[in-house]
PDB file of C-alpha atoms in Angstrom:
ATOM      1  CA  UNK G   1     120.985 -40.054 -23.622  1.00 82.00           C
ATOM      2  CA  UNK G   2     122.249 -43.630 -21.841  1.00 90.00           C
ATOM      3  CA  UNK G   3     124.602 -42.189 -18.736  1.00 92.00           C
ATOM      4  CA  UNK G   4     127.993 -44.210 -19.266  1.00 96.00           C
ATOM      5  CA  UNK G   5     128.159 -46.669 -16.185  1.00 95.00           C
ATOM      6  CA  UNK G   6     131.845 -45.753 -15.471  1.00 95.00           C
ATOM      7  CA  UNK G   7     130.509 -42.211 -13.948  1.00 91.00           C
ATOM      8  CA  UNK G   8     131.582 -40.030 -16.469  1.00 92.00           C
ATOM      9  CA  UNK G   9     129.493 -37.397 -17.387  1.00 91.00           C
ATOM     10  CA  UNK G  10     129.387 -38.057 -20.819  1.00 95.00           C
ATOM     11  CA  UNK G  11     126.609 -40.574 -22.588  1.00 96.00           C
ATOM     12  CA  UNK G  12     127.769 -44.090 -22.887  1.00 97.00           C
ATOM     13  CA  UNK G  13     127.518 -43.551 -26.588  1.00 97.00           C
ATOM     14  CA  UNK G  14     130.176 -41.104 -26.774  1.00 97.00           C
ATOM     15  CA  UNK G  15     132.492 -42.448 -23.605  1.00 97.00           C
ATOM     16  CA  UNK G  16     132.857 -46.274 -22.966  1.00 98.00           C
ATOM     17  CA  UNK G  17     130.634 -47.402 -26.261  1.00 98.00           C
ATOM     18  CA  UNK G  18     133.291 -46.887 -28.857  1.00 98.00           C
ATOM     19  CA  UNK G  19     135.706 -48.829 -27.041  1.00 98.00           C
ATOM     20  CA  UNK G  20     133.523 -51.836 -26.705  1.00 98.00           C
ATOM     21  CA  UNK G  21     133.097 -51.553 -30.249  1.00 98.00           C
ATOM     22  CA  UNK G  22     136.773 -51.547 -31.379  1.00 96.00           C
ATOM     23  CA  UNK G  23     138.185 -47.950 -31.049  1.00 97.00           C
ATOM     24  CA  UNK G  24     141.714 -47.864 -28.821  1.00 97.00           C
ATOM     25  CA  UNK G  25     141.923 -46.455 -25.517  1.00 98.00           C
ATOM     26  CA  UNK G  26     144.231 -43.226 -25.125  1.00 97.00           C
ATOM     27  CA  UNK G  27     144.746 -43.891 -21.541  1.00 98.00           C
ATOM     28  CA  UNK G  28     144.605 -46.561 -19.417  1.00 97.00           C
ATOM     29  CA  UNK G  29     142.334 -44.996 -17.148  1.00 97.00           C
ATOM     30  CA  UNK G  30     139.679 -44.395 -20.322  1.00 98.00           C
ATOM     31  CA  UNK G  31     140.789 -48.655 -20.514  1.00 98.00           C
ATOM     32  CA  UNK G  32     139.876 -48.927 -16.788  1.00 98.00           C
ATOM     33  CA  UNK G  33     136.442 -46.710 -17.056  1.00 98.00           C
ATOM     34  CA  UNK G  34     135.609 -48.996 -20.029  1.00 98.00           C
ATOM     35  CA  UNK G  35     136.497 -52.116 -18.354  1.00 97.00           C
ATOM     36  CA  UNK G  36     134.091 -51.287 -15.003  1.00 97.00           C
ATOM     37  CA  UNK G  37     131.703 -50.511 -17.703  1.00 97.00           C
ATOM     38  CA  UNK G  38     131.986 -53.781 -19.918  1.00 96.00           C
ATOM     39  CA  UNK G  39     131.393 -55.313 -16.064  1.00 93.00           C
ATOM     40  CA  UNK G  40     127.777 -53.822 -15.733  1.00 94.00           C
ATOM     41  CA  UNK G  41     126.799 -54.330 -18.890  1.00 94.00           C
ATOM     42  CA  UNK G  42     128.450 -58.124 -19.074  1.00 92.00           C
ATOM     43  CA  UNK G  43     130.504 -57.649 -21.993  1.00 94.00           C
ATOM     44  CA  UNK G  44     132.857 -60.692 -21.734  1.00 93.00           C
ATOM     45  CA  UNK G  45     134.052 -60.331 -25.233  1.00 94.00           C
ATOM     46  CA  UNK G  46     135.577 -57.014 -24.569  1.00 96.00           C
ATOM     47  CA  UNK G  47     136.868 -58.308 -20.977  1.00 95.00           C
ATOM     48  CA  UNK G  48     138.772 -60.994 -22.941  1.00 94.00           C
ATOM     49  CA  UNK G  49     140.056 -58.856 -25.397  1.00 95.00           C
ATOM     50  CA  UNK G  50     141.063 -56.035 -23.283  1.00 96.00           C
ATOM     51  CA  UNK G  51     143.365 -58.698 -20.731  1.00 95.00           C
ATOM     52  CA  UNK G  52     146.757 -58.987 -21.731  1.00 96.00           C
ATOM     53  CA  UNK G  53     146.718 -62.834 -22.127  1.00 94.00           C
ATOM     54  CA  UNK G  54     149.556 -63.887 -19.841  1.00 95.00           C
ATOM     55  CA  UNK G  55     147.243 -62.833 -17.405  1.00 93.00           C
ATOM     56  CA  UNK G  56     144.140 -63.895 -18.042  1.00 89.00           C
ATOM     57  CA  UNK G  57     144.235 -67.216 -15.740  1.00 88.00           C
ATOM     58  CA  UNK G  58     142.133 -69.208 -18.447  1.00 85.00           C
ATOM     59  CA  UNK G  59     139.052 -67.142 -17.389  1.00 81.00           C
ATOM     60  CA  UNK G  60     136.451 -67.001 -20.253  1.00 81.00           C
ATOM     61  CA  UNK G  61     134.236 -64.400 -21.690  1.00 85.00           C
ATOM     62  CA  UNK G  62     131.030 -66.716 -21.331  1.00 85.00           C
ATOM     63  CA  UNK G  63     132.261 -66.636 -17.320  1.00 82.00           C
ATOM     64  CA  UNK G  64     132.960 -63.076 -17.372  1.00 83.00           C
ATOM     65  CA  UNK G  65     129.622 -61.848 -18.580  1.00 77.00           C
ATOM     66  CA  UNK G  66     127.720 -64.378 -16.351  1.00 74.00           C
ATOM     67  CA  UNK G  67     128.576 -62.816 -13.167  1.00 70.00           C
ATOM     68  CA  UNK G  68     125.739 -62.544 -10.954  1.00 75.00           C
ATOM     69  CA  UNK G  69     127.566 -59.133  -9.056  1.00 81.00           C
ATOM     70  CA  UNK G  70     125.510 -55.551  -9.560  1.00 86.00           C
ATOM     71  CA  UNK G  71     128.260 -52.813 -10.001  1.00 89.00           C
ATOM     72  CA  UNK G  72     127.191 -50.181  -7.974  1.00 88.00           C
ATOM     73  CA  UNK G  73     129.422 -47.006  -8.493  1.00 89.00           C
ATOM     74  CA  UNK G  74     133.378 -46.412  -9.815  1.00 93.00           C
ATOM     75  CA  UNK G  75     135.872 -43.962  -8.077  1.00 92.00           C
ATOM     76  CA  UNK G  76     139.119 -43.351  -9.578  1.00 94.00           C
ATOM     77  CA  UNK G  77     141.316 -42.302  -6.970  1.00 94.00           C
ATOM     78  CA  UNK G  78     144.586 -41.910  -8.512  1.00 96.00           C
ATOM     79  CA  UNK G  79     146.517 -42.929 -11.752  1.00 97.00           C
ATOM     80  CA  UNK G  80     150.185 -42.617 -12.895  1.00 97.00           C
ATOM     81  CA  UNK G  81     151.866 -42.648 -16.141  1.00 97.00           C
ATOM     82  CA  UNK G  82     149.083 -44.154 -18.402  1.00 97.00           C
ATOM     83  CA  UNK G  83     148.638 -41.388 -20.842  1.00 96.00           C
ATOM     84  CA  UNK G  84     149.546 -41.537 -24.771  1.00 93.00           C
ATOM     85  CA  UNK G  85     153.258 -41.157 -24.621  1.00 94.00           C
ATOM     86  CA  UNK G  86     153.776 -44.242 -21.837  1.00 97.00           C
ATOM     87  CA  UNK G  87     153.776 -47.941 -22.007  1.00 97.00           C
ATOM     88  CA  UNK G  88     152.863 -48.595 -18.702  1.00 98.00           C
ATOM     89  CA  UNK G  89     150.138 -46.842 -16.354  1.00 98.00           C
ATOM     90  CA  UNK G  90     148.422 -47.876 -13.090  1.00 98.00           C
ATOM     91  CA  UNK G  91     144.715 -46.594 -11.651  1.00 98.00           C
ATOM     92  CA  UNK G  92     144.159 -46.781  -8.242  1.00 97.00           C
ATOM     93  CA  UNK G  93     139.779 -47.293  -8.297  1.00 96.00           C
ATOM     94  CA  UNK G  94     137.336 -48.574  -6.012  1.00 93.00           C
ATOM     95  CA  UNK G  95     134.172 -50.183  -7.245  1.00 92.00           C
ATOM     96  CA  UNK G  96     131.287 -50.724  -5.526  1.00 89.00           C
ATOM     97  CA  UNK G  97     128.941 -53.456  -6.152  1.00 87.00           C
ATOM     98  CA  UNK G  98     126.026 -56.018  -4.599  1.00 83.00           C
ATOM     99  CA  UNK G  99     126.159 -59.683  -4.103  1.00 81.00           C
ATOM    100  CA  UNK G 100     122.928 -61.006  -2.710  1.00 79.00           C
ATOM    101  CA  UNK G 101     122.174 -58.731  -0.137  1.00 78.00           C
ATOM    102  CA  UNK G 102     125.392 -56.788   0.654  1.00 79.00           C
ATOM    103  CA  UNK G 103     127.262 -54.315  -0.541  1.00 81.00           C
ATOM    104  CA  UNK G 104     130.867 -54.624  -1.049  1.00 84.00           C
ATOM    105  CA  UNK G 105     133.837 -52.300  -1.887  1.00 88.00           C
ATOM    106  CA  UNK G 106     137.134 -53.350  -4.681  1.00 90.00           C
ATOM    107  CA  UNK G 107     139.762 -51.457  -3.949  1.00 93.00           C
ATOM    108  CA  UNK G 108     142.910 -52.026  -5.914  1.00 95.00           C
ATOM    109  CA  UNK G 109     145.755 -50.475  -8.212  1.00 97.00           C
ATOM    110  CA  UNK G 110     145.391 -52.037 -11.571  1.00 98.00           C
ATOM    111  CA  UNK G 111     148.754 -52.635 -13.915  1.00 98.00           C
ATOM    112  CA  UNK G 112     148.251 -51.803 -17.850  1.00 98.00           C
ATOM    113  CA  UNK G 113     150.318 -52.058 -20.515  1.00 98.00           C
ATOM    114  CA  UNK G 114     150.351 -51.859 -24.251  1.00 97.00           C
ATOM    115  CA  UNK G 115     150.259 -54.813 -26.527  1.00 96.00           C
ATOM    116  CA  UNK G 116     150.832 -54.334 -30.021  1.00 94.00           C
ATOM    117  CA  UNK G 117     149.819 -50.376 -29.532  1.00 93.00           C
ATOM    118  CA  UNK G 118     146.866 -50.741 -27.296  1.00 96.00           C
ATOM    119  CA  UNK G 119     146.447 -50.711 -23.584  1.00 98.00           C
ATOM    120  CA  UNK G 120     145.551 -54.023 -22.149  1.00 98.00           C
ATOM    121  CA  UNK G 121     144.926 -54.708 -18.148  1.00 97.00           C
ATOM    122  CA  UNK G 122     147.478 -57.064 -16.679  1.00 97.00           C
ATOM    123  CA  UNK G 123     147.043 -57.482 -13.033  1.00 96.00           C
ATOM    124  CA  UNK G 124     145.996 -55.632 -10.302  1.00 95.00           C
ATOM    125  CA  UNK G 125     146.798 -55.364  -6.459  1.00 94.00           C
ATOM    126  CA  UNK G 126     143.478 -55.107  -3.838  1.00 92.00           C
ATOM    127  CA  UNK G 127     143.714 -53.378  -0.725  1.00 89.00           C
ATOM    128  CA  UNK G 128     142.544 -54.503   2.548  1.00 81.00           C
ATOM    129  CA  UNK G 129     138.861 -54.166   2.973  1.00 69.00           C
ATOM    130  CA  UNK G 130     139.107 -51.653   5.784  1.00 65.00           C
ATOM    131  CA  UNK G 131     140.759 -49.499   3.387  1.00 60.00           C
ATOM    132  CA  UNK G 132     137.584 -48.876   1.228  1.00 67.00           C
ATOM    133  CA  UNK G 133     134.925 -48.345   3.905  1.00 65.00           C
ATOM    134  CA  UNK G 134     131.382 -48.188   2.914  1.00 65.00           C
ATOM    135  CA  UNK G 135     129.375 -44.779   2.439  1.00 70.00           C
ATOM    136  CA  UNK G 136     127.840 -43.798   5.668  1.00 71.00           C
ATOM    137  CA  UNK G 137     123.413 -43.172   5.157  1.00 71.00           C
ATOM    138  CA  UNK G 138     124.700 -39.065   4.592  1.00 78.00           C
ATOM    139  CA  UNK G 139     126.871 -39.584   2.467  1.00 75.00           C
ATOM    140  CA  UNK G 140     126.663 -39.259  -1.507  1.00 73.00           C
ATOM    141  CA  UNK G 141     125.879 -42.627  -3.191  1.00 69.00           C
ATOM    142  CA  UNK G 142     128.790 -44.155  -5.036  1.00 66.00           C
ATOM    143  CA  UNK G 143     126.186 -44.870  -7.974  1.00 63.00           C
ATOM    144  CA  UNK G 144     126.945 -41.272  -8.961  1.00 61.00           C
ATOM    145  CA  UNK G 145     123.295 -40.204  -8.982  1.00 63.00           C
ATOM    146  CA  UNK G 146     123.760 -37.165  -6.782  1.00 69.00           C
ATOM    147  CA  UNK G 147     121.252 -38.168  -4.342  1.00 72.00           C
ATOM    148  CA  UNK G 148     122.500 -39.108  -0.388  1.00 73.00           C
ATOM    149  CA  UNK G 149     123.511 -43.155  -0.144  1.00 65.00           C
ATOM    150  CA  UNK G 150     119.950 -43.664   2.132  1.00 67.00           C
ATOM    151  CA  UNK G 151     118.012 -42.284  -0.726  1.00 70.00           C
ATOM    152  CA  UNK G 152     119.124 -44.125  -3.208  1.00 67.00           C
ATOM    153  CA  UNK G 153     121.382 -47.758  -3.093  1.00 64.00           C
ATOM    154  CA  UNK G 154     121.712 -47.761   0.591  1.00 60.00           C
TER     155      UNK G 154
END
């Protein structure tokens, strides 16, 4: 059993694998989980298709999935509206992740909306960096793996 990268505690073959493969996201936090996901695992394709297209900014799936960042760990911290019965939603996340040698926070409130009946991401808003300060060496790892941040990605 594959753990799903967005943190869940399901398998990724039963949370964020059926969405890359076509099924519709209920929520757009399950959209948001499965778009951190699609990050590790360099799925442009599904990046593409899961970007409402006004807002895309001519980015392409090969430059998506050629992004030389390690995702290190998702937190959701908040969402609102989003579910079923809406047509808008926002999740507040942070994401952790390495570039070269450091590790970096995104914080930022992500706008979704639905297009033709399915959730798509449109924009989102980041927060100052001070606002998503790094785990201290005590503290758990973002990564999710239970163990403290100076055992494990720290």
């Amino acid at each position: 059993m594959t753990p799903c990268p967005c943190g869940s505690p399901l398998s990724y073959q039963t949370c964020c694998a059926p969405l890359h493969q076509g099924q519709a996201a209920a929520s757009c936090e399950q959209l948001m989980r499965s778009r951190y996901s699609a990050f590790v695992l360099g799925l442009g394709d599904y990046l593409v298709l899961s970007w409402h297209p006004d807002f895309l900014g001519g980015l392409t799936a090969r430059e998506l999935s050629r992004m030389d960042t390690r995702w290190a760990g998702l937190e959701i911290v908040t969402t609102q509206a989003g579910t079923p019965d809406d047509e808008e939603g926002q999740v507040e996340f942070k994401a952790w992740f390495i570039q070269g040698e450091q590790r970096h926070c995104l914080h930022e409130r992500s706008r979704f909306t639905r297009l033709a009946g399915r959730w798509v991401y449109t924009e989102g808003v980041q927060f100052p960096h001070d606002a998503c300060p790094l785990p201290g060496r005590n503290d758990p790892c973002p990564c999710g793996s239970g163990k403290k941040h100076k055992k494990c990605c720290g």
